[in-house]
Amino acid sequence: MPLAELLRVALEALRVNLMRSVLTMLGIIIGVAAVIAMVTVGAGAQAEIDRQISSLGSNIFMVMSGTRSRGGVRTASGSEMRLTVADARALKAEIPEIVAAAPTMRGVGQVVVGNTNWSTTIQGIDNEYLVARGWQIDEGRDLEPQEIRSGSKVALLGSRVATELFGAANALGQTVRIKNVPFVVVGTLLEKGQSSMGSDQDDIVMIPLAAARGRVLGRSGPRSDAVSVIFVSVAEGWMMDDVERQMGEVLRQRYRVRAGADDPFAIRNMSEIVETRAEARQVFNILLAAVASVSLVVGGIGIMNIMLVSVTERTREIGLRMAVGAKGRDILLQFLVEAVTLCLIGGVLGILCALVITFGIARIAEWPVLLQWPVVVLALGFSAAIGIFFGFYPARKAAAKDPIEALRTE
Amino acid sequence: MLVCEDLHKDYLVGNETVCALDDVSVRVERGEFLSVMGPSGSGKSTFMNMVGCLDTPTQGRIIVDGETVSELSRDALAEVRNRKIGFVFQQFHLLGRTSALDNVELPLLYAGLPRAERVARAEEALERVGLGDRMGHVPAQLSGGQQQRVAIARALVNAPVVLLADEPTGALDSATGVEIMELFQELNEAGITVLVVTHEPEVAGYARRVLRFRDGKVIADERQPARMTA
Ligand SMILES: Nc1ncnc2c1ncn2[C@@H]1O[C@H](COP(=O)(O)OP(=O)(O)OP(=O)(O)O)[C@@H](O)[C@H]1O
Ligand SMILES: [Mg+2]
């Protein structure tokens, strides 16, 4: 019997019991959707994690003032200690594994050009910062050491700020007013995308640390060279633990912390934080894999069950087909094609569901969607395999029927 | 053309053997019109199934059109049914939700004929049984007599050497039954060998030879003058 004819018979049989067919497909639909969502979301998440890790800069510590507590960092009340530029210099000088130690200050402010204004993050930096965080200049240049020292009114614009203020026009050499202080744009930064916390890293203006103090970031701290965070970049990943220990020692010495007392500063390993989040996603992936395999197996059993029912219901049809010349092989093929068709339709519906789920998750989590066609093809192949595996027993049962007995059933 | 030698068929029910056919030997020549009669349970259907290659005898030999079918495998029997036998059942056994044309095409599908030829031959068979204007109808849209005609067309479509009918008028009213028997007579006059099982002497009257069964044995094999067509 030609395949087209087998397919027509199968589709007709499935159409007659439409509701039953759809319910039977459900397991396959969920299974396939879960598999594809798993792989797609997993790949998207992995790409996002990779990007975040690289956008973080490599092997980054954040050092800030405040005592460490379980939930993270809390500013110690009373004896408030402020990290200083000198602390950053000392760390770099005393620990050779440190590639860059960048003291920074951070605040929020309006940046105005003509009639356009934009509220953004203002970061006071020194020359180590771009290196430490892996930022790259898009157009123009980095801040000069001399400009850092003297606190010149020059600025680097993040790509978001540059587009918001200047659109497609060239920002270089233009003057922007940051909290009413005029700054000259000397460079723009290459796009970095979202941070692991979900904020837009390109929504930023960088100016010399000394310029940020005072007028731009408001009140000056208790010490004139106080900074809020020191970013420390380490040469190799395996040095991280040792460097963390050494930094603790250096800072404890500088602040004369008594043995046993709480540290008035906190050191956070940023790369570790991102990796922890990656692990959380891994758990989510394993969960999806479990759902997928369970529902594919349950779906397969459902297919087998419904095919057995179908074979029993159509015993007379089977007898008649045999009476007019169908061989065992013809009947076997007919029911196998029916089971496989059922699974393939389920697979296609599952793929459609997966697309909806994937785009949904990607939207909410703002991950890139990486729909992989090989996976889609694989999922279809897998549903067909389930159809063959679970459809074989009912089909063989149909093919083994005795024509006379079959014709005699009511 | 059709030879049965010493046919035996035993069924095992529980631990008792039921003898459905007991030493049946029959010879049917090409072009004969035979009716098979006998009380219920006398083995008529068993005999027909055997001749129709739907079942195999416990003992004995069956030769259809020169081929000894009693020693063939399941698949080989299916092929003989497909090429040489046309079977008509009391309950029609048409596929529901399937047009008359598709029902008639079925044996040709298993014969592996290309679509165009299948359709042409199925249409020809339907026209032969007088249903040229009902080809697209599904069984539910046809009367009992028309459904049996579709079943006969299906039996004819592969140009079988013998047409077997087990109580073909059993599910029909007598007027329709007469029409069906006249159709068989017409087909026989066109050269097709026909075997019809029936309980009704009226129906048996269309045949030129009557085979009487009792308790699995042939008790009479009579020739009779052919009944004149109405
Ligand atoms: N599958 C079977 N298993 C056991 N016994 C069977 C089977 N098929 C037929 N028989 C027995 O064989 C005998 C002949 O049955 P068969 O169906 O040939 O009778 P029949 O002449 O066609 O009767 P009817 O006129 O009622 O159709 C009966 O006694 C029946 O009980
Ligand atoms: Mg009978």
XYZ file of C-alpha atoms and ligand atoms in Angstrom:
672
model
C 0.000 0.000 0.000
C 1.481 3.375 -0.975
C 2.579 5.698 1.855
C 0.297 8.525 0.762
C -2.663 6.162 1.082
C -1.510 4.974 4.524
C -1.184 8.586 5.620
C -4.668 9.420 4.357
C -6.142 6.484 6.290
C -4.197 7.470 9.414
C -5.275 11.122 9.271
C -8.877 10.074 8.712
C -8.750 7.748 11.720
C -7.262 10.505 13.873
C -9.802 13.040 12.637
C -12.738 10.793 13.497
C -11.641 10.784 17.139
C -10.281 14.322 17.144
C -10.668 15.029 20.849
C -9.169 11.706 21.800
C -6.268 12.217 19.412
C -5.463 15.660 20.787
C -5.631 14.470 24.390
C -3.350 11.586 23.517
C -0.860 13.953 21.920
C -0.696 16.077 25.045
C 2.143 14.100 26.599
C 4.189 14.365 23.423
C 3.331 18.049 23.064
C 4.509 18.821 26.592
C 7.564 16.608 26.257
C 8.734 18.094 22.984
C 7.971 21.628 24.165
C 10.007 21.010 27.307
C 12.947 19.551 25.391
C 13.117 22.433 22.953
C 12.482 25.078 25.594
C 15.194 23.463 27.671
C 17.803 23.473 24.953
C 16.834 26.876 23.605
C 16.567 28.622 26.944
C 19.677 26.813 28.119
C 21.669 27.957 25.109
C 20.327 31.498 25.435
C 21.090 31.580 29.140
C 24.571 30.199 28.569
C 25.280 32.836 25.932
C 23.990 35.484 28.324
C 26.144 34.170 31.176
C 29.196 34.104 28.940
C 28.510 37.654 27.891
C 27.991 38.780 31.471
C 31.180 37.129 32.621
C 33.147 38.778 29.873
C 31.427 42.134 30.370
C 32.322 41.975 34.032
C 35.984 42.032 33.169
C 37.959 38.979 34.038
C 38.445 37.819 37.640
C 36.923 40.814 39.336
C 36.664 41.670 43.033
C 34.572 44.496 44.386
C 36.020 45.990 47.566
C 33.796 48.313 49.538
C 33.506 49.719 52.984
C 31.027 48.270 55.443
C 30.876 45.088 57.449
C 30.081 41.792 55.872
C 26.824 40.260 56.925
C 25.009 37.196 55.705
C 22.769 38.963 53.226
C 25.603 40.872 51.623
C 27.026 44.206 52.608
C 25.675 46.486 55.263
C 27.244 49.779 56.170
C 28.608 49.713 59.671
C 27.000 52.373 61.786
C 29.030 54.561 64.088
C 32.649 54.127 63.192
C 32.207 54.653 59.486
C 35.280 53.847 57.488
C 35.772 54.997 53.912
C 38.054 53.364 51.421
C 40.376 55.780 49.681
C 42.336 56.096 46.505
C 45.398 55.350 48.618
C 43.922 51.949 49.569
C 43.636 51.088 45.891
C 47.242 52.122 45.258
C 48.392 50.090 48.255
C 46.554 46.951 47.121
C 48.097 47.131 43.680
C 51.553 47.885 45.040
C 51.609 45.117 47.617
C 49.929 42.278 45.731
C 51.715 41.476 42.477
C 48.873 39.259 41.121
C 46.612 42.305 40.892
C 46.479 43.648 37.328
C 44.410 46.714 38.096
C 42.838 48.270 41.175
C 40.367 50.960 40.235
C 38.874 53.261 42.875
C 35.453 54.569 41.844
C 32.579 56.737 42.956
C 29.095 56.416 41.676
C 26.057 58.625 41.642
C 23.047 59.574 39.589
C 22.568 62.852 37.805
C 21.103 64.753 34.885
C 23.199 65.157 31.775
C 22.063 67.972 29.504
C 22.856 68.857 25.907
C 20.858 71.778 24.543
C 17.208 70.842 25.106
C 17.886 67.165 25.636
C 18.457 65.837 29.089
C 18.989 62.328 30.344
C 19.238 60.973 33.842
C 22.061 58.475 34.118
C 24.734 56.913 36.287
C 27.807 59.050 36.787
C 30.935 57.146 37.585
C 34.126 58.770 38.836
C 37.087 56.695 37.606
C 40.833 56.654 37.309
C 43.078 55.134 34.667
C 42.795 51.602 35.960
C 39.041 51.367 35.581
C 38.583 50.569 31.896
C 41.234 47.851 32.154
C 39.786 46.390 35.351
C 36.258 46.107 33.972
C 37.158 45.271 30.415
C 35.603 48.415 28.915
C 36.747 49.409 25.460
C 36.810 52.760 23.745
C 34.544 52.961 20.696
C 35.501 56.421 19.418
C 37.900 58.992 20.817
C 40.240 58.117 23.663
C 40.491 57.118 27.319
C 40.969 59.809 29.980
C 44.593 60.951 30.216
C 46.480 60.364 33.509
C 47.049 64.083 33.677
C 43.286 64.709 33.365
C 42.641 62.199 36.149
C 45.135 63.928 38.425
C 43.859 67.415 37.852
C 40.201 66.444 37.734
C 39.683 67.913 34.260
C 36.130 68.378 33.037
C 36.272 65.610 30.436
C 33.897 62.678 30.049
C 33.461 59.250 28.444
C 29.895 58.418 27.347
C 28.339 54.950 27.496
C 26.707 53.967 24.193
C 23.187 54.373 25.610
C 23.863 57.908 26.847
C 25.561 58.831 23.572
C 22.508 57.709 21.578
C 20.027 59.348 23.937
C 21.825 62.690 23.846
C 23.304 62.831 20.362
C 21.409 60.236 18.347
C 23.451 59.330 15.327
C 25.520 62.543 15.510
C 29.127 62.502 16.644
C 29.476 63.200 20.375
C 33.233 63.718 20.367
C 34.308 67.251 21.272
C 30.769 68.221 22.295
C 30.072 69.771 25.636
C 27.577 68.136 28.001
C 26.405 69.626 31.287
C 26.577 67.144 34.105
C 24.683 68.505 37.106
C 25.190 71.896 35.466
C 28.960 71.515 35.182
C 30.191 71.573 31.574
C 32.269 68.581 30.488
C 33.876 67.909 27.104
C 33.233 64.459 25.613
C 36.592 62.893 24.716
C 35.472 59.342 24.061
C 32.563 56.936 23.719
C 32.494 53.374 25.006
C 31.753 50.135 23.183
C 28.397 48.592 24.068
C 28.425 46.075 26.932
C 24.767 45.179 27.397
C 23.065 44.184 30.585
C 24.810 43.456 33.825
C 24.139 40.242 35.716
C 21.794 42.280 37.911
C 19.774 43.286 34.871
C 20.756 46.968 34.687
C 21.894 48.591 31.469
C 25.665 49.002 31.810
C 25.817 51.324 28.814
C 23.662 53.896 30.579
C 26.679 55.603 32.125
C 28.958 58.654 31.991
C 32.528 58.339 33.230
C 34.520 61.304 34.472
C 37.769 61.701 36.421
C 37.390 60.724 40.052
C 38.599 64.113 41.230
C 36.043 65.867 39.016
C 33.257 63.669 40.339
C 33.888 64.722 43.894
C 32.437 67.928 45.174
C 30.044 69.548 42.748
C 29.098 66.620 40.583
C 28.438 63.859 43.081
C 27.291 66.197 45.817
C 28.706 66.253 49.307
C 32.362 65.500 49.710
C 33.111 62.538 51.924
C 34.777 62.629 55.322
C 38.102 62.393 53.559
C 38.928 64.228 50.404
C 40.150 61.114 48.595
C 37.323 58.774 49.731
C 35.890 56.380 47.154
C 32.893 54.047 47.274
C 34.086 50.908 45.499
C 37.482 49.643 44.427
C 37.361 47.222 41.509
C 40.267 44.804 41.565
C 41.175 42.684 38.563
C 43.398 39.635 39.045
C 45.653 38.082 36.418
C 44.375 34.477 36.577
C 41.244 32.844 37.926
C 43.131 30.400 40.137
C 44.758 33.267 42.018
C 41.422 34.626 43.227
C 41.319 32.941 46.651
C 44.876 33.850 47.476
C 44.438 37.463 46.353
C 41.241 37.735 48.400
C 43.146 36.626 51.497
C 46.043 39.003 50.819
C 43.717 41.944 50.235
C 42.078 41.230 53.569
C 45.443 41.280 55.284
C 46.565 44.502 53.611
C 43.344 46.321 54.436
C 43.204 45.028 58.026
C 46.709 46.297 58.544
C 45.960 49.686 57.038
C 42.889 50.138 59.197
C 44.444 48.494 62.254
C 41.643 46.034 62.736
C 42.115 44.052 65.946
C 42.277 40.290 65.633
C 38.809 38.788 65.950
C 37.029 42.060 65.210
C 34.672 42.413 62.234
C 36.265 43.726 59.063
C 35.079 47.279 58.310
C 35.238 46.441 54.602
C 33.830 43.775 52.346
C 35.388 41.924 49.444
C 33.066 40.379 46.911
C 34.076 37.986 44.182
C 31.930 39.114 41.242
C 32.790 36.250 38.927
C 31.613 33.855 41.602
C 28.265 35.623 41.874
C 27.648 35.262 38.151
C 28.677 31.616 38.261
C 26.285 30.954 41.140
C 23.490 32.370 39.019
C 24.596 30.141 36.170
C 24.283 27.144 38.470
C 20.764 28.181 39.425
C 19.904 28.120 35.744
C 21.453 24.705 35.459
C 18.994 23.463 38.100
C 16.153 24.944 36.082
C 17.473 23.080 33.045
C 17.643 19.772 34.877
C 14.068 20.294 36.016
C 12.977 20.877 32.419
C 14.857 17.781 31.304
C 13.043 15.744 33.934
C 9.663 17.119 32.870
C 10.554 16.437 29.250
C 11.599 12.837 29.690
C 8.755 11.970 32.038
C 6.132 13.452 29.754
C 7.648 11.843 26.664
C 7.509 8.425 28.312
C 4.023 9.018 29.688
C 3.026 10.411 26.296
C 4.408 7.313 24.619
C 2.453 5.043 26.933
C -0.640 7.128 26.205
C -0.069 6.590 22.500
C 0.300 2.858 23.043
C -2.876 2.777 25.091
C -4.929 4.670 22.536
C -3.519 2.595 19.688
C -4.559 -0.577 21.529
C -8.049 0.867 21.898
C -8.039 1.819 18.241
C -6.961 -1.667 17.172
C -9.718 -3.249 19.258
C -12.347 -0.824 17.970
C -11.374 -1.471 14.396
C -11.024 -5.235 14.583
C -13.709 -5.691 11.925
C -12.003 -3.205 9.647
C -8.761 -5.144 10.101
C -10.556 -8.419 9.280
C -12.090 -6.912 6.177
C -8.795 -5.485 4.973
C -7.211 -8.890 5.434
C -10.106 -10.585 3.637
C -9.555 -8.448 0.550
C -5.825 -9.097 0.509
C -3.986 -7.068 3.148
C -0.946 -8.914 4.414
C 0.242 -8.732 8.024
C 2.844 -6.213 6.934
C 0.190 -3.913 5.432
C -1.809 -3.859 8.667
C 1.322 -3.401 10.767
C 2.368 -0.476 8.626
C -1.083 1.078 8.729
C -1.156 1.249 12.519
C 2.503 2.236 12.799
C 1.920 5.117 10.413
C -1.082 6.113 12.491
C 0.955 6.113 15.724
C 3.844 7.984 14.123
C 1.484 10.534 12.571
C -0.083 11.078 15.975
C 3.353 11.619 17.509
C 4.585 13.866 14.710
C 1.539 16.119 14.930
C 2.117 16.208 18.683
C 5.755 17.042 17.992
C 4.864 19.925 15.688
C 2.383 21.316 18.220
C 5.064 20.890 20.882
C 7.510 22.891 18.798
C 4.946 25.679 18.426
C 4.403 25.668 22.203
C 8.163 25.733 22.719
C 8.452 28.789 20.486
C 5.832 30.620 22.525
C 7.422 29.566 25.839
C 10.934 30.372 24.687
C 10.085 33.810 23.399
C 8.084 34.419 26.559
C 10.962 33.467 28.849
C 13.441 35.352 26.694
C 11.281 38.453 26.959
C 10.804 38.248 30.683
C 14.395 37.303 31.478
C 15.733 39.395 28.611
C 17.974 36.612 27.413
C 18.811 36.219 23.773
C 16.728 33.497 22.100
C 18.777 30.939 20.259
C 16.319 28.645 18.485
C 18.407 25.818 17.154
C 17.019 24.127 14.091
C 18.971 20.910 14.620
C 17.154 20.595 17.934
C 13.788 21.074 16.247
C 14.622 18.380 13.706
C 15.889 16.154 16.498
C 12.686 16.663 18.472
C 10.617 15.650 15.446
C 12.792 12.608 14.890
C 12.422 11.736 18.525
C 8.616 11.963 18.404
C 8.602 9.724 15.368
C 10.809 7.256 17.241
C 8.362 7.296 20.158
C 5.546 6.611 17.704
C 7.396 3.628 16.299
C 8.477 2.315 19.700
C 5.129 2.583 21.449
C 3.055 1.971 18.318
C 4.799 -1.259 17.437
C 3.128 -3.508 19.982
C -0.451 -2.457 19.118
C 0.356 -2.597 15.402
C 1.791 -6.084 15.709
C -1.282 -7.124 17.646
C -3.443 -5.848 14.795
C -1.333 -7.606 12.186
C -1.507 -10.922 14.044
C -5.298 -11.016 14.058
C -7.099 -13.896 12.418
C -9.272 -12.579 9.582
C -12.307 -14.725 10.396
C -12.256 -14.000 14.102
C -11.767 -10.339 13.322
C -14.717 -10.247 10.927
C -16.944 -12.013 13.441
C -16.446 -9.442 16.240
C -19.335 -7.087 16.845
C -11.114 -25.144 -11.174
C -12.040 -25.463 -7.521
C -11.271 -28.772 -5.848
C -11.763 -29.831 -2.224
C -10.469 -33.227 -1.174
C -11.244 -34.879 2.164
C -11.656 -31.594 4.007
C -11.695 -31.776 7.775
C -11.997 -28.896 10.168
C -11.944 -29.425 13.910
C -12.338 -26.744 16.530
C -11.150 -27.193 20.050
C -13.748 -25.800 22.442
C -12.572 -26.258 26.008
C -11.233 -29.789 25.857
C -13.808 -31.058 23.416
C -13.221 -31.211 19.703
C -16.061 -29.913 17.554
C -16.026 -31.310 14.064
C -17.232 -28.501 11.781
C -16.334 -30.214 8.504
C -16.087 -33.930 8.156
C -14.582 -35.411 5.012
C -15.929 -32.976 2.443
C -14.960 -33.453 -1.191
C -16.355 -31.144 -3.845
C -15.401 -30.192 -7.393
C -16.610 -26.990 -8.970
C -16.052 -26.202 -12.647
C -15.527 -22.770 -14.154
C -18.763 -20.893 -14.743
C -20.901 -22.894 -12.326
C -23.558 -21.310 -10.108
C -23.690 -23.250 -6.861
C -25.814 -22.740 -3.802
C -24.845 -24.160 -0.437
C -27.713 -25.058 1.887
C -28.192 -26.764 5.215
C -29.362 -26.182 8.760
C -27.632 -23.772 11.081
C -24.314 -25.064 12.346
C -23.941 -27.587 9.561
C -20.584 -26.135 8.442
C -21.549 -23.976 5.463
C -19.634 -20.914 6.591
C -16.681 -23.028 7.618
C -16.631 -24.533 4.118
C -16.876 -21.128 2.442
C -14.090 -19.652 4.571
C -11.900 -22.569 3.639
C -12.591 -22.185 -0.072
C -12.173 -18.423 0.275
C -8.688 -18.903 1.756
C -9.724 -17.123 4.954
C -9.140 -20.275 6.953
C -7.066 -23.413 6.623
C -8.369 -26.966 6.980
C -7.219 -29.290 9.757
C -6.844 -31.958 7.097
C -7.384 -32.258 3.347
C -6.500 -30.315 0.261
C -7.973 -27.288 -1.497
C -6.983 -26.312 -5.005
C -8.088 -22.957 -6.348
C -7.396 -22.260 -9.989
C -4.618 -24.840 -10.068
C -2.958 -23.590 -6.882
C -2.916 -25.791 -3.790
C -3.889 -23.211 -1.209
C -4.220 -25.508 1.794
C -0.474 -25.479 2.292
C 0.225 -21.774 1.866
C 1.472 -19.292 4.468
C -0.652 -16.459 5.866
C 0.782 -13.869 3.502
C 0.536 -16.160 0.502
C -3.122 -16.794 1.352
C -3.687 -13.040 1.548
C -2.291 -12.762 -1.940
C -4.551 -15.520 -3.267
C -7.564 -13.793 -1.674
C -6.477 -10.572 -3.296
C -6.003 -11.981 -6.803
C -8.453 -14.875 -7.124
C -11.266 -14.586 -4.594
C -14.193 -12.227 -4.276
C -15.985 -12.546 -0.939
C -19.415 -11.105 -0.119
C -20.551 -11.100 3.513
C -23.967 -11.105 5.114
C -23.132 -7.889 7.030
C -21.582 -6.172 3.945
C -18.485 -5.140 5.955
C -18.019 -1.813 4.215
C -15.683 0.768 5.744
C -17.816 3.519 7.248
C -17.010 7.168 6.413
C -15.453 5.904 3.205
C -17.064 6.500 -0.188
C -18.410 3.627 -2.270
C -15.611 4.221 -4.745
C -12.899 4.039 -2.068
C -14.463 0.913 -0.596
C -14.376 -0.787 -3.975
C -10.799 0.371 -4.575
C -9.559 -1.361 -1.428
C -8.512 -4.742 -2.925
C -6.676 -2.907 -5.727
C -4.775 -0.855 -3.161
C -3.386 -4.020 -1.671
C -2.680 -5.314 -5.170
C -0.462 -2.263 -5.577
C -2.151 -0.814 -8.651
C -1.535 2.830 -9.563
C -4.266 5.265 -8.626
C -5.612 5.971 -12.093
C -6.115 2.293 -12.813
C -7.690 1.709 -9.394
C -10.251 4.432 -9.946
C -11.041 3.281 -13.483
C -11.605 -0.317 -12.411
C -13.576 0.613 -9.290
C -15.859 2.824 -11.364
C -16.354 0.042 -13.863
C -17.254 -2.421 -11.085
C -19.719 0.008 -9.515
C -21.363 0.568 -12.875
C -21.614 -3.157 -13.333
C -23.663 -3.494 -10.120
C -25.832 -0.523 -11.123
C -24.354 2.081 -8.773
C -22.702 4.329 -11.345
C -24.515 7.312 -9.833
C -23.669 6.613 -6.179
C -19.875 6.426 -6.242
C -19.258 9.298 -3.852
C -21.798 8.146 -1.271
C -20.686 6.729 2.058
C -22.384 3.557 3.373
C -24.612 5.525 5.745
C -26.118 7.277 2.698
C -26.964 4.006 0.949
C -29.796 1.478 1.431
C -29.005 -2.064 2.559
C -29.366 -3.392 -0.974
C -27.115 -0.663 -2.322
C -24.532 -1.383 0.356
C -24.524 -5.058 -0.621
C -24.078 -4.002 -4.242
C -21.039 -1.959 -3.232
C -19.709 -5.051 -1.433
C -20.297 -7.121 -4.573
C -18.529 -4.511 -6.682
C -15.616 -4.735 -4.244
C -15.595 -8.524 -4.647
C -15.632 -8.164 -8.443
C -13.096 -5.421 -8.861
C -10.035 -7.667 -8.894
C -11.599 -9.958 -11.529
C -11.664 -13.036 -9.249
C -11.915 -16.610 -10.494
C -14.682 -17.272 -8.000
C -17.266 -15.148 -6.226
C -18.167 -16.447 -2.758
C -21.192 -15.119 -0.895
C -22.137 -16.207 2.626
C -25.851 -15.456 3.082
C -25.672 -12.278 0.996
C -29.418 -11.718 1.269
C -29.640 -12.545 4.973
C -29.703 -8.906 6.060
C -32.017 -7.727 3.290
C -35.777 -7.764 2.734
C -37.011 -10.331 0.246
C -37.557 -7.931 -2.666
C -34.030 -6.563 -2.317
C -32.764 -10.117 -1.867
C -34.265 -11.036 -5.231
C -32.499 -8.086 -6.863
C -29.190 -9.191 -5.392
C -29.698 -12.775 -6.561
C -30.558 -11.537 -10.031
C -27.312 -9.631 -9.986
C -25.432 -12.818 -9.105
C -27.234 -14.641 -11.880
C -26.302 -11.920 -14.325
C -22.668 -12.068 -13.236
C -22.696 -15.857 -13.571
C -24.107 -15.597 -17.062
C -21.202 -13.307 -17.859
C -18.891 -16.200 -16.942
C -18.070 -15.762 -13.266
C -18.138 -18.813 -10.993
C -20.504 -18.139 -8.068
C -21.015 -19.935 -4.729
C -23.865 -18.682 -2.538
C -24.723 -19.875 0.966
C -28.396 -19.509 1.805
C -31.184 -20.793 4.009
C -33.935 -19.835 1.618
C -34.968 -22.335 -1.083
C -36.240 -19.306 -2.994
C -32.710 -17.942 -3.162
C -31.181 -21.345 -3.863
C -33.481 -21.591 -6.854
C -31.259 -19.224 -8.787
C -28.430 -21.746 -8.766
C -27.993 -24.631 -11.151
C -26.445 -26.869 -8.552
C -27.266 -27.250 -4.852
C -24.886 -28.562 -2.211
C -26.614 -29.686 1.012
C -24.685 -29.846 4.293
C -25.598 -31.550 7.549
C -23.309 -31.995 10.570
C -20.242 -31.067 8.572
C -20.935 -33.524 5.771
C -22.210 -33.016 2.242
C -25.415 -35.044 2.160
C -26.593 -34.113 -1.295
C -25.146 -32.618 -4.468
C -27.998 -31.955 -6.917
C -28.240 -30.302 -10.278
C -31.382 -28.386 -11.078
C -32.659 -26.503 -14.088
C -31.678 -22.879 -13.983
C -34.467 -20.614 -12.916
C -35.672 -18.283 -15.602
C -34.735 -14.653 -15.090
C -37.661 -12.474 -14.147
N -14.237 -20.498 15.781
C -14.956 -21.564 16.137
N -14.700 -22.183 17.306
C -15.387 -23.248 17.667
N -16.371 -23.798 16.959
C -16.701 -23.227 15.801
C -16.007 -22.091 15.325
N -16.539 -21.716 14.118
C -17.507 -22.607 13.865
N -17.620 -23.499 14.867
C -18.549 -24.647 14.914
O -18.530 -25.269 13.680
C -19.846 -25.683 13.304
C -20.182 -25.133 11.936
O -20.270 -23.732 11.989
P -20.626 -22.841 10.732
O -20.477 -21.431 11.098
O -19.856 -23.326 9.584
O -22.146 -23.164 10.510
P -23.147 -22.582 9.406
O -23.576 -23.739 8.606
O -22.520 -21.476 8.703
O -24.346 -22.065 10.291
P -25.301 -20.808 10.037
O -26.258 -21.213 9.024
O -25.909 -20.564 11.359
O -24.397 -19.727 9.595
C -20.766 -25.197 14.390
O -21.078 -26.274 15.217
C -19.954 -24.170 15.156
O -20.296 -24.213 16.506
Mg -22.837 -19.353 8.531
